[in-house]
């Protein structure tokens, strides 16, 4: 009798991380893979074609689950190995049985799968871990939210004290505390942005208009820092679908980094363009600032990675998350001492 598993398929089935035993209508072994020959201590050539019942000394036909599947078509899950192969000395496997049917649905055989419990457990653990992490994230967001209120109070009183202590030796303590307070508030704001769900208000909007708005928004800060900003918008850019408030945040974070990289008199360029072939719009934000070495580029999207004294290390991560959520792409080119180009591609449907 010819075994089911020959040559190529033999090899494939031997590499399965599960044990496999196939019997035909007459109850003869038609396939057995390496895991199962290993488990039961038989050789494939010696058992192929022979009655399963004889090989494994199955006494009562009625109680053997594989034979039950063969006769009734009923399939079983989560069986002990003993339920299929009596006297088998193994645990760590969970067994399921399945009927093998022809095209007309007639049972022509049955098979048993021996799955290592460890693998299932691993999967189960991974799911539990993911759930725990999601819960932790939610809790953290709620907690951070709660921290905001007392901070506002502390901030208010510090400002009062700052006035009282003006000109005294203690003034610098208060100033330091207020600076740190700004930092903590910035961290909280960014953390909350990060924990916000990805998709909120999606609508069609014009990217050129958004960039114009952003340019006006950052104008005063640029003036304060004595920086030049240039915006060049390409004509005929098609509208894109997305959350323009979130995208505004994404671009602001990138622009803010550009500002931080520049010194007085530095220039920041923003440019929009449209690729009609590949159907995406592109925003390029270029600074001629300090630039980044390879190590910094590799780390810049990691949470809390910052090279700044008062940085949060969340800005780029937030931008990337928002752009990812829009099906877009962010690309960074940078050279130390020369500057940085951040390109954001967003799809147009
Ligand atoms: P933060 O600005 O709070 O440090 P970000 O996530 O926005 O955090 O940026 C992470 C780091 O990436 C910055 O600290 C900086 O080292 C680097 N970086 C980002 N953008 C630029 C840029 N345009 N020029 C130079 N370095 C940059
Ligand atoms: Mg930043």
Tab-separated table of C-alpha atoms and ligand atoms in Angstrom:
chain	number	residue	atom	x	y	z
A	1	UNK	CA	0.000	0.000	0.000
A	2	UNK	CA	1.248	3.453	-0.822
A	3	UNK	CA	1.670	5.855	2.066
A	4	UNK	CA	0.132	9.302	1.851
A	5	UNK	CA	3.336	10.964	2.720
A	6	UNK	CA	5.990	10.427	0.145
A	7	UNK	CA	9.023	12.380	-0.963
A	8	UNK	CA	8.490	16.086	-0.916
A	9	UNK	CA	5.358	16.136	1.209
A	10	UNK	CA	7.024	13.663	3.578
A	11	UNK	CA	9.739	16.180	4.257
A	12	UNK	CA	7.288	19.032	4.693
A	13	UNK	CA	5.150	17.103	7.141
A	14	UNK	CA	8.227	16.020	9.063
A	15	UNK	CA	9.044	19.652	9.615
A	16	UNK	CA	5.693	20.473	11.119
A	17	UNK	CA	6.008	21.407	14.794
A	18	UNK	CA	3.130	19.016	15.508
A	19	UNK	CA	2.683	15.247	15.459
A	20	UNK	CA	0.484	13.863	12.686
A	21	UNK	CA	-1.152	10.462	12.264
A	22	UNK	CA	-3.448	9.650	9.344
A	23	UNK	CA	-5.533	6.494	8.957
A	24	UNK	CA	-7.671	5.382	6.041
A	25	UNK	CA	-11.201	4.001	5.874
A	26	UNK	CA	-10.024	0.558	6.942
A	27	UNK	CA	-8.155	1.963	9.909
A	28	UNK	CA	-4.728	1.438	8.332
A	29	UNK	CA	-1.962	3.948	8.900
A	30	UNK	CA	-1.526	6.008	5.761
A	31	UNK	CA	0.665	8.721	7.138
A	32	UNK	CA	2.781	9.352	10.191
A	33	UNK	CA	5.305	12.138	10.619
A	34	UNK	CA	8.596	12.322	12.431
A	35	UNK	CA	7.279	13.946	15.591
A	36	UNK	CA	4.854	11.078	16.057
A	37	UNK	CA	7.244	8.260	15.155
A	38	UNK	CA	9.604	9.862	17.664
A	39	UNK	CA	6.903	9.994	20.305
A	40	UNK	CA	5.728	6.437	19.805
A	41	UNK	CA	9.067	4.799	19.027
A	42	UNK	CA	8.076	3.194	15.725
A	43	UNK	CA	9.614	3.435	12.273
A	44	UNK	CA	7.527	4.839	9.443
A	45	UNK	CA	8.390	2.012	7.023
A	46	UNK	CA	7.335	-0.562	9.582
A	47	UNK	CA	3.902	0.843	10.253
A	48	UNK	CA	2.707	2.438	7.032
A	49	UNK	CA	-0.200	0.446	5.613
A	50	UNK	CA	-0.709	-1.599	8.756
A	51	UNK	CA	-3.827	-1.440	10.959
A	52	UNK	CA	-3.525	1.373	13.446
A	53	UNK	CA	-5.365	-0.747	16.021
A	54	UNK	CA	-2.747	-3.500	15.863
A	55	UNK	CA	0.295	-1.266	15.876
A	56	UNK	CA	-0.794	0.679	18.914
A	57	UNK	CA	-2.639	-2.169	20.620
A	58	UNK	CA	-5.948	-0.390	20.723
A	59	UNK	CA	-8.345	-2.748	22.449
A	60	UNK	CA	-11.802	-1.304	22.564
A	61	UNK	CA	-12.680	0.298	19.281
A	62	UNK	CA	-15.471	2.280	20.917
A	63	UNK	CA	-13.319	4.233	23.324
A	64	UNK	CA	-10.607	5.274	20.872
A	65	UNK	CA	-11.256	8.824	19.772
A	66	UNK	CA	-9.467	8.534	16.423
A	67	UNK	CA	-11.530	5.481	15.490
A	68	UNK	CA	-14.664	7.273	16.697
A	69	UNK	CA	-13.852	10.125	14.357
A	70	UNK	CA	-13.364	7.596	11.547
A	71	UNK	CA	-16.700	5.885	12.116
A	72	UNK	CA	-18.921	8.783	13.176
A	73	UNK	CA	-17.182	11.862	11.770
A	74	UNK	CA	-17.296	13.455	15.208
A	75	UNK	CA	-14.172	15.516	15.836
A	76	UNK	CA	-12.505	16.046	19.210
A	77	UNK	CA	-10.358	18.778	20.747
A	78	UNK	CA	-8.134	19.010	23.815
A	79	UNK	CA	-7.718	15.261	24.239
A	80	UNK	CA	-5.119	13.519	26.361
A	81	UNK	CA	-2.609	11.557	24.198
A	82	UNK	CA	-3.913	8.312	25.771
A	83	UNK	CA	-7.294	8.849	24.144
A	84	UNK	CA	-5.713	8.119	20.751
A	85	UNK	CA	-2.644	6.006	21.516
A	86	UNK	CA	-3.045	3.853	24.611
A	87	UNK	CA	-0.065	3.622	26.931
A	88	UNK	CA	1.788	6.481	25.221
A	89	UNK	CA	4.243	7.938	27.663
A	90	UNK	CA	4.105	11.598	26.961
A	91	UNK	CA	2.519	14.667	28.292
A	92	UNK	CA	2.996	18.163	27.048
A	93	UNK	CA	0.810	17.451	24.015
A	94	UNK	CA	-2.814	18.179	23.394
A	95	UNK	CA	-4.607	16.117	20.754
A	96	UNK	CA	-7.336	16.908	18.288
A	97	UNK	CA	-8.920	14.513	15.786
A	98	UNK	CA	-10.335	15.393	12.385
A	99	UNK	CA	-12.175	13.480	9.706
A	100	UNK	CA	-10.795	13.270	6.178
A	101	UNK	CA	-13.569	13.457	3.571
A	102	UNK	CA	-13.728	13.172	-0.180
A	103	UNK	CA	-15.380	15.760	-2.414
A	104	UNK	CA	-18.825	14.312	-1.778
A	105	UNK	CA	-18.290	14.598	1.963
A	106	UNK	CA	-17.903	10.864	2.548
A	107	UNK	CA	-15.427	9.957	5.269
A	108	UNK	CA	-12.363	8.288	3.772
A	109	UNK	CA	-10.098	8.538	6.774
A	110	UNK	CA	-9.235	10.341	9.973
A	111	UNK	CA	-6.250	12.137	11.390
A	112	UNK	CA	-4.915	13.040	14.788
A	113	UNK	CA	-2.856	16.136	15.499
A	114	UNK	CA	-0.499	16.195	18.458
A	115	UNK	CA	0.165	19.850	19.343
A	116	UNK	CA	2.798	20.733	21.954
A	117	UNK	CA	1.056	22.433	24.869
A	118	UNK	CA	4.011	24.794	25.195
A	119	UNK	CA	3.188	26.437	21.869
A	120	UNK	CA	-0.414	27.041	22.803
A	121	UNK	CA	0.682	28.304	26.192
A	122	UNK	CA	3.155	30.662	24.521
A	123	UNK	CA	0.399	32.108	22.354
A	124	UNK	CA	-1.956	32.396	25.282
A	125	UNK	CA	0.732	34.152	27.316
A	126	UNK	CA	1.403	36.573	24.477
A	127	UNK	CA	-2.287	37.476	24.326
A	128	UNK	CA	-2.471	37.961	28.094
A	129	UNK	CA	0.636	40.145	27.974
A	130	UNK	CA	-0.771	42.303	25.167
A	131	UNK	CA	-4.009	42.748	27.098
A	132	UNK	CA	-2.108	43.668	30.247
A	133	UNK	CA	-0.041	46.210	28.345
A	134	UNK	CA	-3.129	47.795	26.805
A	135	UNK	CA	-4.692	48.052	30.245
A	136	UNK	CA	-1.512	49.506	31.698
A	137	UNK	CA	-1.389	52.098	28.939
A	138	UNK	CA	-4.972	53.087	29.642
A	139	UNK	CA	-4.318	53.320	33.372
A	140	UNK	CA	-1.191	55.389	32.782
A	141	UNK	CA	-3.132	57.803	30.573
A	142	UNK	CA	-5.835	58.184	33.215
A	143	UNK	CA	-3.297	58.685	35.958
A	144	UNK	CA	-1.366	61.273	33.987
A	145	UNK	CA	-4.638	63.053	33.371
A	146	UNK	CA	-5.325	63.131	37.120
A	147	UNK	CA	-1.858	64.513	37.854
A	148	UNK	CA	-2.712	67.571	35.810
A	149	UNK	CA	-5.089	69.151	38.333
A	150	UNK	CA	-2.793	69.245	41.366
A	151	UNK	CA	-0.018	70.480	39.088
A	152	UNK	CA	-2.146	73.423	38.011
A	153	UNK	CA	-2.622	74.356	41.665
A	154	UNK	CA	1.083	74.044	42.430
A	155	UNK	CA	1.907	76.076	39.357
A	156	UNK	CA	-0.497	78.833	40.399
A	157	UNK	CA	0.969	79.158	43.891
A	158	UNK	CA	4.510	79.045	42.566
A	159	UNK	CA	3.708	82.009	40.369
A	160	UNK	CA	2.381	83.863	43.407
A	161	UNK	CA	5.499	83.011	45.381
A	162	UNK	CA	7.645	84.126	42.471
A	163	UNK	CA	6.236	87.615	42.874
A	164	UNK	CA	6.767	87.590	46.659
A	165	UNK	CA	10.327	86.353	46.412
A	166	UNK	CA	11.403	88.690	43.648
A	167	UNK	CA	14.814	90.153	44.425
A	168	UNK	CA	15.536	87.704	47.257
A	169	UNK	CA	18.067	84.877	47.249
A	170	UNK	CA	15.227	82.357	46.966
A	171	UNK	CA	13.979	83.725	43.679
A	172	UNK	CA	16.104	81.406	41.582
A	173	UNK	CA	14.652	78.328	43.334
A	174	UNK	CA	11.187	79.367	42.282
A	175	UNK	CA	12.322	80.099	38.752
A	176	UNK	CA	13.858	76.658	38.544
A	177	UNK	CA	10.681	75.062	39.863
A	178	UNK	CA	8.576	76.923	37.325
A	179	UNK	CA	10.862	75.860	34.477
A	180	UNK	CA	10.591	72.252	35.595
A	181	UNK	CA	6.837	72.711	35.844
A	182	UNK	CA	6.703	73.754	32.184
A	183	UNK	CA	8.677	70.651	31.330
A	184	UNK	CA	6.350	68.339	33.270
A	185	UNK	CA	3.305	69.974	31.690
A	186	UNK	CA	4.826	69.497	28.238
A	187	UNK	CA	5.487	65.844	29.012
A	188	UNK	CA	1.934	65.314	30.200
A	189	UNK	CA	0.467	67.026	27.161
A	190	UNK	CA	2.527	64.901	24.802
A	191	UNK	CA	1.885	61.703	26.707
A	192	UNK	CA	-1.852	62.289	26.465
A	193	UNK	CA	-1.550	62.952	22.748
A	194	UNK	CA	0.188	59.640	22.384
A	195	UNK	CA	-2.485	57.673	24.208
A	196	UNK	CA	-5.294	59.190	22.169
A	197	UNK	CA	-6.954	56.792	19.737
A	198	UNK	CA	-5.614	56.866	16.197
A	199	UNK	CA	-8.607	57.727	14.108
A	200	UNK	CA	-10.813	60.566	15.148
A	201	UNK	CA	-12.240	63.238	12.918
A	202	UNK	CA	-11.469	62.372	9.315
A	203	UNK	CA	-12.436	64.759	6.602
A	204	UNK	CA	-11.145	66.091	3.317
A	205	UNK	CA	-8.877	69.074	3.605
A	206	UNK	CA	-6.287	71.005	1.704
A	207	UNK	CA	-2.698	70.427	2.728
A	208	UNK	CA	-1.575	73.825	1.412
A	209	UNK	CA	-4.067	75.564	3.657
A	210	UNK	CA	-2.904	73.519	6.633
A	211	UNK	CA	0.717	74.447	5.965
A	212	UNK	CA	-0.261	78.104	5.645
A	213	UNK	CA	-2.055	77.945	8.997
A	214	UNK	CA	0.943	76.250	10.592
A	215	UNK	CA	3.302	78.801	9.135
A	216	UNK	CA	1.274	81.594	10.739
A	217	UNK	CA	1.114	79.712	14.006
A	218	UNK	CA	4.887	79.419	14.306
A	219	UNK	CA	5.654	82.889	12.959
A	220	UNK	CA	5.831	84.622	16.322
A	221	UNK	CA	8.100	81.984	17.805
A	222	UNK	CA	10.364	82.207	14.755
A	223	UNK	CA	10.536	85.956	15.210
A	224	UNK	CA	11.390	85.604	18.869
A	225	UNK	CA	14.179	83.206	18.027
A	226	UNK	CA	15.279	85.349	15.064
A	227	UNK	CA	14.710	82.566	12.556
A	228	UNK	CA	13.486	82.769	8.986
A	229	UNK	CA	10.687	80.550	7.753
A	230	UNK	CA	9.896	79.997	4.103
A	231	UNK	CA	6.837	78.200	2.838
A	232	UNK	CA	6.528	77.087	-0.762
A	233	UNK	CA	3.279	75.452	-1.788
A	234	UNK	CA	2.775	73.623	-5.060
A	235	UNK	CA	-0.351	74.566	-6.997
A	236	UNK	CA	-3.179	72.115	-7.680
A	237	UNK	CA	-2.571	69.854	-4.739
A	238	UNK	CA	-5.543	67.495	-4.375
A	239	UNK	CA	-7.355	67.404	-1.033
A	240	UNK	CA	-6.423	64.593	1.322
A	241	UNK	CA	-8.531	62.659	3.784
A	242	UNK	CA	-7.445	62.829	7.382
A	243	UNK	CA	-7.574	64.482	10.760
A	244	UNK	CA	-6.097	67.907	10.114
A	245	UNK	CA	-5.727	68.757	13.812
A	246	UNK	CA	-3.618	65.659	14.362
A	247	UNK	CA	-1.556	66.287	11.246
A	248	UNK	CA	-1.055	69.869	12.389
A	249	UNK	CA	0.406	68.467	15.608
A	250	UNK	CA	2.641	66.099	13.639
A	251	UNK	CA	4.064	68.922	11.521
A	252	UNK	CA	4.403	71.268	14.499
A	253	UNK	CA	6.563	68.717	16.309
A	254	UNK	CA	8.827	68.403	13.281
A	255	UNK	CA	9.041	72.171	12.780
A	256	UNK	CA	9.734	72.709	16.473
A	257	UNK	CA	12.679	70.323	16.202
A	258	UNK	CA	13.906	72.319	13.224
A	259	UNK	CA	13.731	75.495	15.314
A	260	UNK	CA	15.644	73.821	18.136
A	261	UNK	CA	18.344	72.762	15.682
A	262	UNK	CA	18.851	76.275	14.324
A	263	UNK	CA	20.726	79.176	15.792
A	264	UNK	CA	19.977	82.871	15.318
A	265	UNK	CA	19.544	83.813	11.673
A	266	UNK	CA	18.907	80.175	10.711
A	267	UNK	CA	16.459	79.211	7.993
A	268	UNK	CA	13.653	76.697	7.936
A	269	UNK	CA	11.994	75.707	4.654
A	270	UNK	CA	8.633	74.053	4.218
A	271	UNK	CA	7.529	72.786	0.854
A	272	UNK	CA	4.521	70.923	-0.426
A	273	UNK	CA	4.420	68.867	-3.613
A	274	UNK	CA	2.222	66.310	-5.293
A	275	UNK	CA	3.102	63.112	-7.084
A	276	UNK	CA	0.230	62.373	-9.442
A	277	UNK	CA	1.746	59.064	-10.604
A	278	UNK	CA	2.083	57.488	-7.224
A	279	UNK	CA	-0.814	59.433	-5.761
A	280	UNK	CA	0.750	60.973	-2.717
A	281	UNK	CA	1.357	64.450	-1.432
A	282	UNK	CA	4.635	65.356	0.166
A	283	UNK	CA	5.591	67.879	2.812
A	284	UNK	CA	9.266	68.574	3.148
A	285	UNK	CA	10.569	70.371	6.216
A	286	UNK	CA	14.178	71.357	5.940
A	287	UNK	CA	16.449	73.085	8.406
A	288	UNK	CA	20.069	74.140	8.065
A	289	UNK	CA	20.767	73.423	11.704
A	290	UNK	CA	23.003	71.152	13.761
A	291	UNK	CA	21.909	67.943	12.017
A	292	UNK	CA	22.169	64.450	13.433
A	293	UNK	CA	24.680	61.622	13.410
A	294	UNK	CA	23.617	58.082	12.455
A	295	UNK	CA	23.097	57.041	16.073
A	296	UNK	CA	20.710	59.930	16.737
A	297	UNK	CA	18.744	59.248	13.549
A	298	UNK	CA	18.414	55.606	14.582
A	299	UNK	CA	17.081	56.575	18.001
A	300	UNK	CA	14.955	59.615	17.266
A	301	UNK	CA	11.615	57.761	17.113
A	302	UNK	CA	12.143	55.933	20.402
A	303	UNK	CA	10.014	57.132	23.312
A	304	UNK	CA	11.849	59.506	25.645
A	305	UNK	CA	14.933	59.684	23.435
A	306	UNK	CA	16.157	63.265	23.566
A	307	UNK	CA	19.450	65.090	23.224
A	308	UNK	CA	17.997	68.293	24.675
A	309	UNK	CA	18.236	69.420	28.259
A	310	UNK	CA	14.550	70.146	28.449
A	311	UNK	CA	13.330	67.745	25.767
A	312	UNK	CA	10.624	65.145	26.260
A	313	UNK	CA	11.706	62.746	23.545
A	314	UNK	CA	8.090	62.199	22.529
A	315	UNK	CA	7.665	64.655	19.649
A	316	UNK	CA	8.940	62.516	16.793
A	317	UNK	CA	7.225	59.411	18.148
A	318	UNK	CA	3.892	61.258	18.172
A	319	UNK	CA	4.452	62.598	14.667
A	320	UNK	CA	5.278	59.147	13.364
A	321	UNK	CA	2.250	57.600	15.024
A	322	UNK	CA	-0.068	60.201	13.489
A	323	UNK	CA	1.492	59.809	10.034
A	324	UNK	CA	1.317	56.004	10.297
A	325	UNK	CA	-2.353	56.275	11.202
A	326	UNK	CA	-2.914	58.192	7.997
A	327	UNK	CA	-1.233	55.474	5.953
A	328	UNK	CA	1.687	57.824	5.361
A	329	UNK	CA	5.430	57.633	5.631
A	330	UNK	CA	8.099	59.736	7.302
A	331	UNK	CA	11.651	59.860	6.083
A	332	UNK	CA	14.596	61.642	7.678
A	333	UNK	CA	17.847	62.675	6.044
A	334	UNK	CA	20.406	64.469	8.130
A	335	UNK	CA	24.048	65.310	8.302
A	336	UNK	CA	25.871	66.681	11.341
A	337	UNK	CA	26.633	70.358	10.922
A	338	UNK	CA	24.605	70.633	7.720
A	339	UNK	CA	20.994	70.200	8.657
A	340	UNK	CA	18.018	67.930	8.386
A	341	UNK	CA	15.312	67.176	5.857
A	342	UNK	CA	12.155	65.502	7.112
A	343	UNK	CA	9.838	64.308	4.348
A	344	UNK	CA	6.271	63.283	5.047
A	345	UNK	CA	4.331	61.395	2.381
A	346	UNK	CA	0.569	61.127	2.644
A	347	UNK	CA	-1.588	59.037	0.339
A	348	UNK	CA	-4.342	60.569	-1.783
A	349	UNK	CA	-7.266	58.233	-2.408
B	1	LIG	P1	12.660	66.296	21.790
B	1	LIG	O1	12.501	67.371	20.744
B	1	LIG	O2	11.787	66.539	22.985
B	1	LIG	O3	14.068	66.041	22.147
B	1	LIG	P2	11.776	64.559	19.691
B	1	LIG	O4	11.145	63.205	19.709
B	1	LIG	O5	11.023	65.641	19.030
B	1	LIG	O6	12.106	64.933	21.190
B	1	LIG	O7	13.192	64.434	19.003
B	1	LIG	C1	14.102	63.461	19.453
B	1	LIG	C2	15.528	63.847	19.140
B	1	LIG	O8	15.761	63.763	17.734
B	1	LIG	C3	15.906	65.251	19.502
B	1	LIG	O9	16.278	65.350	20.864
B	1	LIG	C4	17.088	65.511	18.571
B	1	LIG	O10	18.261	64.934	19.068
B	1	LIG	C5	16.724	64.718	17.339
B	1	LIG	N1	16.140	65.593	16.291
B	1	LIG	C6	14.877	65.570	15.846
B	1	LIG	N2	14.692	66.465	14.856
B	1	LIG	C7	15.883	67.060	14.655
B	1	LIG	C8	16.365	68.092	13.759
B	1	LIG	N3	15.561	68.695	12.863
B	1	LIG	N4	17.670	68.456	13.851
B	1	LIG	C9	18.504	67.866	14.731
B	1	LIG	N5	18.115	66.915	15.603
B	1	LIG	C10	16.825	66.511	15.583
B	2	LIG	MG1	10.777	67.623	19.626
